[in-house]
Coordinates of C-alpha atoms and ligand atoms in Angstrom, one line a residue:
Chain P
M5 CA 238.7 -187.9 -130.1
K6 CA 235.1 -187.1 -129.9
E7 CA 233.3 -184.4 -127.9
L8 CA 229.9 -184.7 -126.4
V9 CA 228.3 -181.6 -124.9
V10 CA 225.2 -182.1 -122.7
L11 CA 222.8 -179.2 -122.7
S12 CA 219.4 -178.3 -121.8
G13 CA 218.2 -174.8 -122.7
K14 CA 216.2 -174.5 -119.3
G15 CA 218.3 -175.5 -116.4
G16 CA 217.7 -178.0 -113.7
T17 CA 216.6 -180.8 -116.1
G18 CA 219.1 -183.3 -114.7
K19 CA 222.0 -182.5 -117.1
T20 CA 224.7 -182.9 -114.2
S21 CA 223.4 -186.0 -113.0
L22 CA 223.6 -187.5 -116.6
T23 CA 227.0 -186.2 -117.1
A24 CA 228.3 -187.6 -113.8
S25 CA 226.8 -190.9 -114.8
F26 CA 228.3 -190.8 -118.3
A27 CA 231.8 -190.1 -116.4
S28 CA 231.2 -193.5 -114.5
L29 CA 230.0 -195.4 -117.7
A30 CA 232.4 -194.2 -120.3
K31 CA 236.0 -195.3 -120.7
N32 CA 239.0 -193.4 -121.6
K33 CA 237.6 -189.8 -121.4
I34 CA 238.0 -186.4 -119.9
L35 CA 235.4 -184.4 -118.3
V36 CA 234.7 -180.7 -118.4
D37 CA 232.4 -178.6 -116.4
C38 CA 231.4 -175.9 -118.8
D39 CA 228.8 -174.5 -116.4
V40 CA 231.4 -172.2 -115.1
D41 CA 228.7 -169.8 -113.6
A42 CA 227.0 -172.6 -111.3
A43 CA 229.3 -175.5 -111.5
D44 CA 227.9 -178.6 -109.6
L45 CA 229.7 -181.6 -111.3
H46 CA 232.6 -181.6 -108.8
L47 CA 229.8 -182.1 -106.1
L48 CA 229.6 -185.7 -107.6
L49 CA 233.0 -186.3 -108.8
K50 CA 235.0 -185.2 -105.9
P51 CA 238.0 -184.0 -107.6
Q52 CA 241.5 -183.7 -106.5
I53 CA 242.8 -180.5 -107.7
K54 CA 246.4 -181.1 -109.4
E55 CA 246.8 -177.8 -111.2
E56 CA 245.3 -174.4 -110.3
N57 CA 245.4 -171.6 -112.9
E58 CA 244.3 -168.0 -112.7
F59 CA 241.6 -166.8 -115.2
W60 CA 242.1 -163.2 -116.1
G61 CA 239.0 -161.6 -117.5
G62 CA 238.1 -158.6 -119.5
Q63 CA 239.7 -155.0 -118.8
V64 CA 237.9 -152.4 -116.8
A65 CA 238.4 -148.7 -116.5
F66 CA 239.9 -147.1 -113.5
I67 CA 239.8 -143.3 -112.8
D68 CA 242.9 -141.8 -110.8
R69 CA 240.9 -139.0 -109.0
G70 CA 244.2 -137.2 -108.3
K71 CA 244.7 -136.6 -112.0
C72 CA 240.8 -136.1 -112.8
T73 CA 239.6 -132.5 -113.5
E74 CA 236.0 -133.6 -113.4
C75 CA 235.5 -132.5 -117.1
G76 CA 232.8 -135.1 -117.5
L77 CA 233.8 -136.2 -121.1
C78 CA 234.2 -139.9 -120.1
Q79 CA 230.6 -139.9 -118.6
E80 CA 229.4 -138.4 -121.7
V81 CA 230.9 -141.0 -123.9
C82 CA 230.5 -144.2 -122.0
R83 CA 227.4 -146.0 -123.8
F84 CA 227.1 -148.3 -120.7
E85 CA 226.4 -145.7 -118.2
A86 CA 229.4 -147.1 -116.3
I87 CA 230.7 -143.8 -114.9
K88 CA 228.8 -141.8 -112.3
D89 CA 230.5 -139.0 -110.2
Y90 CA 233.9 -139.7 -112.0
V91 CA 233.8 -143.3 -110.4
V92 CA 233.8 -146.3 -112.6
D93 CA 231.2 -149.2 -111.6
K94 CA 233.3 -152.2 -112.3
I95 CA 230.1 -154.2 -112.9
S96 CA 228.6 -152.1 -115.5
C97 CA 231.9 -151.3 -117.4
E98 CA 232.2 -153.2 -120.7
G99 CA 235.8 -152.7 -120.9
C100 CA 235.8 -150.9 -124.3
G101 CA 238.3 -148.6 -123.3
L102 CA 236.8 -145.4 -125.1
C103 CA 236.9 -143.4 -121.7
S104 CA 240.7 -144.1 -121.3
Q105 CA 241.3 -143.0 -124.9
I106 CA 239.6 -139.6 -124.8
C107 CA 240.3 -138.5 -121.4
P108 CA 242.3 -135.2 -121.9
V109 CA 244.6 -135.8 -118.9
D110 CA 245.1 -139.3 -119.2
A111 CA 243.4 -140.0 -115.7
I112 CA 241.9 -143.3 -116.9
A113 CA 243.7 -146.5 -116.9
M114 CA 242.5 -149.7 -118.1
R115 CA 243.2 -152.8 -115.6
V116 CA 242.7 -156.3 -116.0
P117 CA 241.3 -158.0 -112.9
M118 CA 241.6 -161.6 -112.0
A119 CA 238.2 -163.0 -112.9
G120 CA 238.4 -166.6 -111.4
H121 CA 240.2 -169.9 -111.3
W122 CA 240.2 -172.9 -113.6
F123 CA 241.6 -176.5 -112.5
I124 CA 242.9 -179.5 -113.6
S125 CA 241.8 -182.5 -111.3
E126 CA 241.9 -186.0 -110.8
T127 CA 238.8 -187.9 -110.1
E128 CA 238.1 -191.7 -109.7
Y129 CA 236.6 -191.3 -113.3
G130 CA 239.5 -189.7 -114.8
T131 CA 240.6 -186.2 -115.5
L132 CA 238.1 -183.3 -114.7
I133 CA 238.6 -179.7 -115.9
H134 CA 236.6 -177.2 -114.2
A135 CA 236.6 -173.6 -113.2
K136 CA 235.2 -171.0 -110.8
L137 CA 234.3 -167.7 -112.0
G138 CA 234.3 -165.0 -109.4
I139 CA 231.0 -163.6 -108.6
A140 CA 229.5 -161.1 -110.9
E141 CA 232.3 -161.5 -113.5
E142 CA 231.9 -161.2 -117.0
N143 CA 233.5 -163.3 -119.8
S144 CA 232.1 -166.8 -118.8
G145 CA 232.0 -167.4 -122.5
K146 CA 236.0 -166.8 -122.7
L147 CA 236.5 -169.0 -119.7
V148 CA 234.5 -171.8 -121.3
T149 CA 236.6 -171.7 -124.5
L150 CA 239.9 -171.6 -122.1
I151 CA 238.8 -174.8 -120.5
R152 CA 237.5 -176.6 -123.3
D153 CA 240.9 -176.0 -125.2
N154 CA 242.7 -177.3 -122.3
A155 CA 240.5 -180.4 -122.2
R156 CA 241.5 -181.0 -126.0
R157 CA 245.1 -180.4 -125.3
V158 CA 244.9 -183.1 -122.5
A159 CA 242.7 -185.6 -124.5
E160 CA 245.2 -185.3 -127.4
K161 CA 248.1 -185.9 -125.3
E162 CA 246.8 -188.9 -123.5
K163 CA 245.1 -190.2 -126.6
L164 CA 241.7 -190.2 -124.9
D165 CA 238.5 -191.3 -126.9
Y166 CA 236.0 -188.8 -125.3
I167 CA 235.4 -185.2 -124.2
I168 CA 232.4 -185.2 -122.2
N169 CA 231.1 -181.5 -121.3
D170 CA 228.5 -180.5 -118.9
G171 CA 227.2 -177.4 -120.6
P172 CA 225.5 -174.2 -119.0
P173 CA 221.9 -173.4 -119.1
G174 CA 220.3 -170.8 -121.6
I175 CA 221.5 -170.0 -125.4
G176 CA 223.8 -167.0 -124.8
C177 CA 227.6 -166.7 -124.8
P178 CA 228.6 -169.7 -122.6
V179 CA 226.4 -172.0 -124.3
I180 CA 227.6 -171.0 -127.6
A181 CA 231.3 -171.2 -126.5
S182 CA 230.5 -174.8 -125.0
L183 CA 228.9 -175.9 -128.2
A184 CA 230.7 -174.5 -131.0
G185 CA 232.7 -177.3 -132.8
A186 CA 231.6 -180.3 -130.7
N187 CA 230.7 -183.6 -132.3
L188 CA 227.2 -184.1 -130.7
A189 CA 224.8 -182.3 -128.4
L190 CA 222.8 -184.2 -126.0
L191 CA 219.8 -182.1 -125.1
V192 CA 218.2 -183.2 -121.8
I193 CA 214.5 -182.0 -121.7
E194 CA 211.8 -182.2 -119.3
P195 CA 208.1 -182.6 -120.5
T196 CA 206.8 -179.4 -119.4
L197 CA 205.5 -176.6 -121.6
S198 CA 208.2 -174.3 -120.7
G199 CA 210.7 -177.1 -121.3
I200 CA 209.2 -177.5 -124.8
H201 CA 209.5 -173.8 -125.5
D202 CA 213.0 -173.5 -124.3
F203 CA 213.9 -176.9 -126.2
E204 CA 212.9 -175.2 -129.6
R205 CA 215.5 -172.4 -128.9
I206 CA 218.5 -174.6 -127.9
I207 CA 217.7 -176.6 -131.0
G208 CA 217.8 -173.4 -133.1
V209 CA 221.4 -172.6 -131.6
C210 CA 222.7 -176.1 -132.2
R211 CA 221.5 -175.9 -135.8
H212 CA 222.9 -172.4 -136.1
F213 CA 226.2 -173.8 -135.2
S214 CA 225.8 -177.0 -137.2
V215 CA 226.1 -179.4 -134.2
P216 CA 224.3 -182.6 -134.6
I217 CA 221.6 -183.1 -131.9
M218 CA 220.1 -186.0 -129.9
V219 CA 217.5 -186.0 -127.3
C220 CA 216.9 -187.4 -124.0
I221 CA 213.3 -186.9 -122.1
N222 CA 214.1 -186.9 -118.6
K223 CA 211.1 -187.4 -115.9
Y224 CA 209.0 -188.4 -119.0
D225 CA 206.2 -189.7 -116.9
V226 CA 205.5 -186.4 -115.1
N227 CA 203.5 -185.6 -118.0
E228 CA 203.2 -188.1 -120.7
E229 CA 200.9 -186.0 -123.0
N230 CA 203.9 -183.2 -123.3
S231 CA 206.3 -186.3 -123.7
C232 CA 204.4 -187.4 -126.8
H233 CA 204.4 -183.6 -128.0
I234 CA 208.4 -183.6 -127.7
E235 CA 208.7 -187.1 -129.6
D236 CA 206.4 -185.8 -132.3
Y237 CA 208.3 -182.8 -132.7
C238 CA 211.6 -184.5 -132.7
H239 CA 210.1 -186.9 -135.3
R240 CA 209.0 -184.3 -137.6
N241 CA 212.3 -182.6 -137.2
D242 CA 214.4 -185.6 -137.7
I243 CA 215.8 -185.6 -134.4
E244 CA 216.5 -189.0 -132.7
V245 CA 215.1 -189.2 -129.1
A246 CA 217.6 -191.5 -127.7
A247 CA 216.0 -192.2 -124.2
R248 CA 212.9 -191.7 -121.9
I249 CA 214.0 -191.5 -118.3
P250 CA 211.2 -191.9 -115.6
F251 CA 211.0 -189.8 -112.6
D252 CA 212.6 -191.4 -109.6
N253 CA 213.6 -189.6 -106.3
A254 CA 216.6 -192.0 -106.3
V255 CA 218.4 -189.4 -108.6
T256 CA 218.1 -186.7 -106.0
E257 CA 219.2 -189.4 -103.2
A258 CA 222.2 -190.1 -105.3
I259 CA 223.2 -186.4 -105.3
V260 CA 222.6 -186.0 -101.7
Q261 CA 225.1 -189.2 -101.4
G262 CA 227.5 -187.4 -103.8
L263 CA 227.2 -190.3 -106.3
P264 CA 226.4 -190.5 -109.9
V265 CA 223.1 -192.1 -110.0
V266 CA 224.3 -195.2 -112.0
E267 CA 226.3 -196.1 -108.9
Y268 CA 223.7 -195.4 -106.5
S269 CA 221.2 -197.8 -107.8
D270 CA 220.0 -200.2 -110.2
N271 CA 216.5 -199.0 -111.0
E272 CA 215.0 -198.1 -114.1
V273 CA 216.6 -194.9 -114.4
T274 CA 220.0 -196.4 -114.2
Q275 CA 219.0 -198.9 -117.1
Q276 CA 217.9 -196.1 -119.2
V277 CA 220.9 -194.2 -118.6
K278 CA 223.3 -197.1 -119.5
K279 CA 221.2 -197.7 -122.7
L280 CA 221.6 -193.9 -123.5
W281 CA 225.3 -193.7 -123.1
Q282 CA 225.7 -196.7 -125.5
V283 CA 223.5 -195.0 -128.0
V284 CA 225.3 -191.8 -127.8
S285 CA 228.8 -193.5 -128.1
V286 CA 227.8 -195.4 -131.2
K287 CA 226.3 -192.0 -132.6
L288 CA 229.7 -190.4 -131.7
N289 CA 231.9 -192.9 -133.4
D290 CA 229.7 -193.2 -136.2
Q291 CA 230.1 -189.5 -137.4
E292 CA 232.4 -189.4 -140.5
G293 CA 234.7 -186.4 -141.2
R294 CA 233.9 -184.4 -138.2
D295 CA 236.7 -184.2 -135.6
A296 CA 236.7 -182.3 -132.4
N297 CA 239.8 -180.3 -133.6
L298 CA 237.4 -178.3 -135.8
Chain I
M4 CA 209.2 -151.6 -105.2
I5 CA 211.1 -153.7 -107.5
I6 CA 211.3 -157.6 -106.4
S7 CA 213.6 -159.7 -108.4
V8 CA 213.3 -163.4 -108.4
A9 CA 216.5 -165.3 -109.0
S10 CA 218.2 -168.6 -108.3
G11 CA 221.7 -169.7 -108.7
K12 CA 220.6 -173.0 -110.3
G13 CA 218.3 -173.1 -113.1
G14 CA 214.8 -175.2 -112.9
T15 CA 214.0 -174.5 -109.3
G16 CA 210.8 -172.9 -109.7
K17 CA 211.6 -169.4 -110.3
T18 CA 208.8 -169.1 -112.9
L19 CA 206.4 -170.7 -110.5
V20 CA 207.2 -168.1 -107.9
A21 CA 207.3 -165.1 -110.2
T22 CA 203.8 -165.5 -111.8
S23 CA 202.1 -166.4 -108.7
L24 CA 203.6 -163.5 -106.9
A25 CA 202.4 -161.2 -109.9
L26 CA 199.0 -162.9 -109.9
A27 CA 198.6 -162.8 -105.9
L28 CA 199.3 -158.9 -106.1
S29 CA 197.2 -158.1 -109.0
D30 CA 193.9 -158.2 -107.1
K31 CA 194.6 -155.1 -105.3
R32 CA 197.7 -153.3 -106.8
K33 CA 198.9 -152.6 -110.3
V34 CA 201.6 -154.9 -111.0
Q35 CA 204.4 -155.3 -113.7
L36 CA 206.1 -158.6 -114.5
L37 CA 209.4 -158.2 -116.5
D38 CA 210.9 -161.5 -117.8
C39 CA 214.4 -160.7 -117.9
D40 CA 215.3 -164.5 -118.5
V41 CA 215.7 -163.3 -122.0
E42 CA 217.6 -166.5 -123.1
E43 CA 214.7 -168.7 -122.1
P44 CA 211.5 -166.4 -121.1
D45 CA 209.0 -168.6 -119.9
D46 CA 206.5 -166.4 -117.7
H47 CA 204.2 -165.8 -120.9
I48 CA 203.5 -169.7 -120.9
F49 CA 202.0 -169.2 -117.4
L50 CA 200.1 -166.0 -118.0
H51 CA 198.5 -166.8 -121.3
L52 CA 198.2 -163.2 -122.2
A53 CA 198.4 -161.7 -125.6
I54 CA 201.5 -159.7 -126.4
N55 CA 200.3 -156.7 -128.3
Q56 CA 203.5 -154.8 -128.9
S57 CA 207.0 -155.8 -130.0
E58 CA 210.2 -153.6 -130.3
S59 CA 213.5 -154.6 -131.7
V60 CA 216.5 -154.2 -129.5
M61 CA 219.4 -152.9 -131.6
I62 CA 223.0 -152.6 -131.1
P63 CA 224.6 -149.9 -133.1
V64 CA 227.2 -151.1 -135.4
P65 CA 229.8 -149.1 -137.4
K66 CA 229.2 -148.5 -141.2
I67 CA 232.3 -147.2 -143.0
D68 CA 232.3 -144.5 -145.7
E69 CA 235.0 -145.9 -147.8
V70 CA 235.2 -142.4 -149.7
K71 CA 236.2 -140.8 -146.6
C72 CA 238.3 -143.4 -145.1
T73 CA 242.2 -143.2 -145.5
Y74 CA 242.5 -146.7 -144.0
C75 CA 244.6 -145.4 -141.1
G76 CA 243.6 -148.2 -138.9
K77 CA 242.6 -146.2 -135.9
C78 CA 239.3 -147.7 -135.7
A79 CA 240.7 -151.3 -135.5
E80 CA 243.1 -150.1 -132.9
A81 CA 240.3 -148.7 -130.7
C82 CA 238.3 -151.8 -130.9
V83 CA 239.0 -154.0 -128.1
Y84 CA 236.7 -156.6 -129.1
N85 CA 238.4 -157.1 -132.5
A86 CA 235.2 -156.4 -134.4
I87 CA 236.9 -154.2 -137.1
A88 CA 240.0 -155.1 -139.1
V89 CA 241.5 -152.5 -141.7
L90 CA 243.3 -153.9 -144.9
K91 CA 245.1 -152.0 -147.4
K92 CA 242.0 -151.0 -149.3
K93 CA 239.2 -152.3 -147.2
V94 CA 237.7 -152.2 -143.9
L95 CA 236.1 -155.1 -142.5
V96 CA 233.2 -155.2 -139.7
F97 CA 232.3 -158.3 -137.9
P98 CA 229.1 -157.3 -136.4
E99 CA 228.6 -160.3 -134.1
L100 CA 231.7 -159.2 -132.2
C101 CA 230.7 -155.5 -131.9
H102 CA 229.4 -154.5 -128.6
G103 CA 228.2 -151.0 -129.9
C104 CA 230.6 -148.9 -127.6
G105 CA 231.2 -146.5 -130.2
A106 CA 234.9 -146.1 -129.8
C107 CA 235.5 -146.6 -133.4
S108 CA 233.2 -143.8 -134.7
Y109 CA 234.3 -141.5 -131.9
L110 CA 237.8 -141.9 -132.7
C111 CA 237.8 -142.1 -136.6
P112 CA 239.9 -138.8 -137.6
E113 CA 238.0 -138.9 -140.9
S114 CA 234.5 -138.9 -139.5
A115 CA 234.1 -141.9 -141.8
I116 CA 232.1 -143.9 -139.6
S117 CA 228.4 -143.8 -139.0
E118 CA 226.2 -146.5 -137.2
V119 CA 223.4 -148.8 -138.1
G120 CA 221.3 -150.8 -135.9
R121 CA 221.6 -154.6 -135.6
Q122 CA 218.7 -156.6 -134.2
V123 CA 219.9 -159.0 -131.4
G124 CA 216.6 -159.5 -129.9
V125 CA 213.3 -158.1 -129.2
V126 CA 211.1 -156.5 -126.0
E127 CA 207.5 -157.6 -126.1
T128 CA 204.7 -156.2 -123.9
G129 CA 201.2 -157.3 -123.0
E130 CA 198.7 -156.7 -120.6
S131 CA 196.1 -158.7 -118.7
G132 CA 193.9 -157.1 -115.8
N133 CA 196.1 -155.3 -113.3
I134 CA 199.3 -157.1 -114.8
E135 CA 201.5 -155.2 -117.3
F136 CA 203.9 -158.0 -118.8
I137 CA 207.1 -157.2 -120.5
Q138 CA 209.7 -159.9 -121.8
G139 CA 212.8 -159.9 -123.8
R140 CA 213.9 -162.3 -126.1
L141 CA 217.6 -163.0 -127.3
A142 CA 217.8 -163.8 -131.1
I143 CA 219.1 -167.3 -131.7
G144 CA 222.7 -167.5 -132.2
E145 CA 223.4 -164.0 -130.5
P146 CA 225.7 -164.4 -127.6
M147 CA 224.9 -161.2 -125.6
A148 CA 221.8 -160.9 -123.2
P149 CA 222.7 -157.7 -121.2
P150 CA 221.6 -155.3 -124.0
I151 CA 218.2 -157.0 -124.0
I152 CA 217.8 -157.1 -120.2
R153 CA 218.5 -153.2 -120.2
D154 CA 215.8 -152.5 -122.8
V155 CA 213.3 -154.6 -120.5
K156 CA 214.2 -152.8 -117.5
K157 CA 213.6 -149.4 -119.2
H158 CA 210.0 -150.3 -118.8
I159 CA 209.9 -150.3 -115.2
D160 CA 207.4 -148.0 -113.7
R161 CA 208.0 -146.8 -110.2
A162 CA 204.2 -146.4 -109.6
R163 CA 203.7 -150.1 -109.8
E164 CA 205.1 -153.2 -107.9
A165 CA 207.7 -154.5 -110.3
I166 CA 208.6 -158.2 -110.2
V167 CA 211.8 -159.2 -112.4
D168 CA 212.3 -162.8 -113.3
V169 CA 216.1 -163.2 -113.4
P170 CA 218.1 -165.5 -115.5
P171 CA 219.8 -168.4 -113.7
G172 CA 223.7 -168.3 -112.7
T173 CA 225.6 -165.4 -111.0
S174 CA 227.3 -163.7 -114.2
C175 CA 226.8 -160.7 -116.3
P176 CA 223.2 -161.2 -117.4
V177 CA 222.2 -161.8 -113.8
V178 CA 223.8 -158.7 -112.5
E179 CA 222.2 -156.8 -115.0
A180 CA 218.7 -157.9 -114.2
V181 CA 218.9 -157.7 -110.4
K182 CA 220.5 -154.5 -110.3
N183 CA 218.6 -151.6 -108.6
S184 CA 216.1 -154.3 -107.0
D185 CA 214.8 -153.4 -103.5
F186 CA 214.7 -157.2 -102.6
C187 CA 215.6 -160.5 -104.2
L188 CA 213.9 -163.6 -103.7
L189 CA 216.2 -166.7 -104.3
V190 CA 214.4 -169.8 -105.2
T191 CA 216.1 -172.9 -104.5
E192 CA 215.8 -176.7 -103.9
P193 CA 217.1 -178.5 -100.9
T194 CA 219.7 -180.4 -102.6
P195 CA 223.5 -180.4 -102.6
F196 CA 223.3 -178.8 -106.1
G197 CA 220.7 -176.2 -105.1
L198 CA 222.6 -175.4 -102.1
N199 CA 226.0 -174.8 -103.7
D200 CA 224.3 -172.4 -106.2
L201 CA 222.3 -170.6 -103.7
S202 CA 225.4 -169.9 -101.7
M203 CA 226.9 -168.4 -104.9
A204 CA 223.6 -166.3 -105.4
V205 CA 223.8 -165.1 -102.0
E206 CA 227.4 -163.8 -102.2
L207 CA 226.3 -162.0 -105.5
M208 CA 223.5 -160.3 -103.6
K209 CA 225.8 -159.3 -100.7
K210 CA 228.3 -157.9 -103.4
L211 CA 225.5 -155.9 -104.8
R212 CA 224.1 -155.0 -101.6
I213 CA 220.7 -156.1 -102.2
A214 CA 218.6 -157.5 -99.5
C215 CA 217.4 -161.1 -100.0
G216 CA 215.3 -163.9 -98.7
V217 CA 214.9 -167.7 -99.7
I218 CA 212.0 -169.8 -101.1
I219 CA 212.7 -173.5 -100.7
N220 CA 210.8 -175.4 -103.5
R221 CA 210.2 -179.1 -103.6
D222 CA 210.7 -179.2 -99.9
G223 CA 211.4 -182.7 -98.7
V224 CA 213.3 -183.6 -101.7
G225 CA 216.7 -183.5 -100.5
D226 CA 218.4 -182.8 -97.1
G227 CA 218.3 -180.2 -94.2
K228 CA 221.6 -178.6 -95.1
T229 CA 220.0 -175.5 -97.2
E230 CA 217.9 -174.6 -94.0
Q231 CA 220.8 -174.9 -91.7
Y232 CA 222.9 -172.7 -94.2
C233 CA 220.2 -170.0 -94.2
Q234 CA 220.2 -169.9 -90.3
D235 CA 224.1 -169.6 -90.3
Q236 CA 223.9 -166.6 -92.9
G237 CA 220.9 -165.1 -91.1
I238 CA 218.8 -165.2 -94.4
P239 CA 215.0 -165.5 -93.9
I240 CA 213.4 -168.5 -95.4
L241 CA 210.3 -166.7 -96.5
L242 CA 208.3 -169.8 -98.2
K243 CA 208.3 -173.4 -98.6
I244 CA 206.6 -175.0 -101.4
P245 CA 206.7 -179.0 -100.8
L246 CA 207.5 -181.6 -103.2
D247 CA 204.3 -182.6 -104.6
R248 CA 203.1 -184.3 -107.9
N249 CA 200.2 -182.2 -108.5
I250 CA 202.3 -179.0 -108.1
A251 CA 204.9 -180.6 -110.7
R252 CA 201.8 -181.5 -112.9
L253 CA 200.5 -178.0 -112.7
C254 CA 203.7 -176.5 -113.6
S255 CA 204.3 -179.0 -116.6
K256 CA 200.9 -177.9 -118.0
G257 CA 201.9 -174.2 -117.5
V258 CA 199.1 -173.2 -114.9
P259 CA 200.4 -170.9 -112.2
L260 CA 200.3 -172.5 -108.7
I261 CA 197.7 -169.9 -107.3
E262 CA 195.3 -170.5 -110.2
G263 CA 195.8 -174.5 -110.1
M264 CA 195.5 -174.4 -106.2
P265 CA 193.8 -171.1 -105.0
D266 CA 194.7 -171.8 -101.4
W267 CA 198.2 -170.8 -102.1
R268 CA 197.2 -167.1 -102.8
K269 CA 197.1 -166.2 -99.1
A270 CA 200.7 -167.6 -98.9
F271 CA 201.9 -165.3 -101.6
V272 CA 200.2 -162.3 -100.3
A273 CA 201.8 -162.8 -96.9
L274 CA 205.1 -163.3 -98.9
F275 CA 204.9 -159.9 -100.2
Q276 CA 203.7 -158.4 -97.0
N277 CA 206.9 -160.0 -95.5
I278 CA 209.1 -158.5 -98.0
E279 CA 207.6 -155.0 -97.5
Q280 CA 208.4 -155.1 -94.0
I281 CA 212.0 -156.1 -94.4
V282 CA 212.5 -153.5 -97.2
T283 CA 210.8 -150.6 -95.0
A284 CA 212.6 -151.8 -91.9
S285 CA 216.2 -151.6 -93.6
Ligands
LIG450 S1 237.6 -137.5 -119.0 FE1 239.1 -137.6 -117.6 S2 239.4 -135.6 -116.6 FE2 237.4 -135.9 -117.5 S3 236.0 -136.5 -116.0 FE3 236.6 -138.3 -116.9 S4 238.5 -139.1 -115.8 FE4 238.0 -137.0 -115.4
LIG451 S1 235.8 -148.7 -120.5 FE1 234.0 -148.4 -121.9 S2 232.3 -149.3 -120.6 FE2 234.0 -149.1 -119.3 S3 233.8 -147.0 -118.3 FE3 235.1 -146.6 -120.1 S4 233.6 -146.1 -121.8 FE4 232.4 -147.0 -119.9
LIG452 S1 239.7 -144.8 -138.4 FE1 238.3 -144.0 -139.9 S2 239.6 -143.5 -141.4 FE2 240.8 -144.6 -140.2 S3 240.6 -146.9 -141.1 FE3 239.1 -146.6 -139.6 S4 237.4 -145.9 -140.8 FE4 239.1 -145.4 -142.0
LIG453 S1 231.4 -149.9 -131.9 FE1 233.0 -150.5 -130.4 S2 232.7 -152.9 -130.5 FE2 231.8 -152.0 -132.3 S3 233.4 -152.1 -133.7 FE3 233.3 -149.9 -132.8 S4 235.0 -150.1 -131.4 FE4 234.3 -152.2 -131.9

């Protein structure tokens, strides 16, 4: 069993369209939408939910105003400025619990709220594990870890060959949670100056967690000069550029139709994506000694 | 006034809007541009201004004085993030897990815990004409963006117009960045992905009670459902930027829209006036 995570650093580079196409091309796999904060993969894969589970996030403090003597100690110790006028702002509270431990009259309780849901679903392309984090909730990293663990469990039970993850944007906690221990990260990058800048940061994170990298340049013809820079950079840093995909509005048209682009048209984009999946799957199977169980 | 520029989905043109709005305003007013997308700060690429100051963002992490410590285990019990473990004759601190809440040092009965700063990112500042620029950068491998966003926002100067570039998504870094804004611009593209993520961003603004308006970027790329949605929700569409190869090229080269195509300046000035009206009316 091999685990691929599709990442981009900067958002909106075509990660989800690509993942959906891999869903259509790969055999014997499970799909995971790790972008729990702004999940879109389900719009293309049209899942039928088989199992719905609650996700309980981190604890938050709650003050019982009946017991509170308004001594003000909790407000003083809270480092996150989460308590004002003896009321806890749930969104600012980091759940550290210090206030509840020091309240002289035991007026503060720590409560664990339900922070979202995660699902095991069937799609035309195989099982999809996805989630919906409540609005403004924390702990997206914890939720990502939870759905990845479940994807592995299912993949092991059903003896699947691949886990394909659609990762979140950025380099912070949900990205780290979706990346750590994967067999390969496919970085989807657009040839813009900001894309290049973000790209170097996401490479840094992959290296930090020792995950091998491959690169796909999307819409490479929007700025071929920048595309050359990216290729040079990859070359110098010993990173394989596995595909160059041209700009084509068919990609957006496919999204509007709710289809992976490889099923929507047989244009150059589709040819490149098919080739890319072959390269990626060979690379995944080539790796020795690394296993998704790490 | 504090105007934040957000988008549920990444890559919709948030940076384009934030930088062009700041530049358009800076003709007549003092402006601050705060890049709170600390995982991937990009505004500086468009503004090509010199960064002249950099401060570290530190999280206070416990340091144990093993002479005073009796290995009672209270600190480990207090730490909900499991950042401390107490062994028989040793206390282990795991700095990457520590949120700097101070519970352990506060509760240690022997006062054996002091705190040392651990760098998790930087806040950088620069200036160009009437624009004061502040950006945060999360260090590679660090998980927590909010402390850096908090430090960036400490620079907000109420005497200026502040424009806050918000990270994509709807979770904790986004909340930290948009908090206390007078208005939030939601930049989207008219595709099913864009709409799905926009609707979550709208929910978030409702929850935080922040007035918002929509900017449709790459207008013409997808379908008409986004406009329908805004109408149904009663959210104003304040600006439309068409799908245009020249605009895409400018962006790819890091040129702000209103510099590459000065005709757009008027539209951004009008956008600001629109926002001002909405904010004063409410
Ligand atoms: S510490 Fe307890 S009693 Fe004092 S203000 Fe806080 S909740 Fe009220
Ligand atoms: S639990 Fe921690 S963060 Fe939350 S209110 Fe109490 S002291 Fe503040
Ligand atoms: S609470 Fe203080 S005395 Fe007890 S184990 Fe921790 S550091 Fe040592
Ligand atoms: S400061 Fe808070 S998070 Fe850090 S070790 Fe102490 S109790 Fe744990």
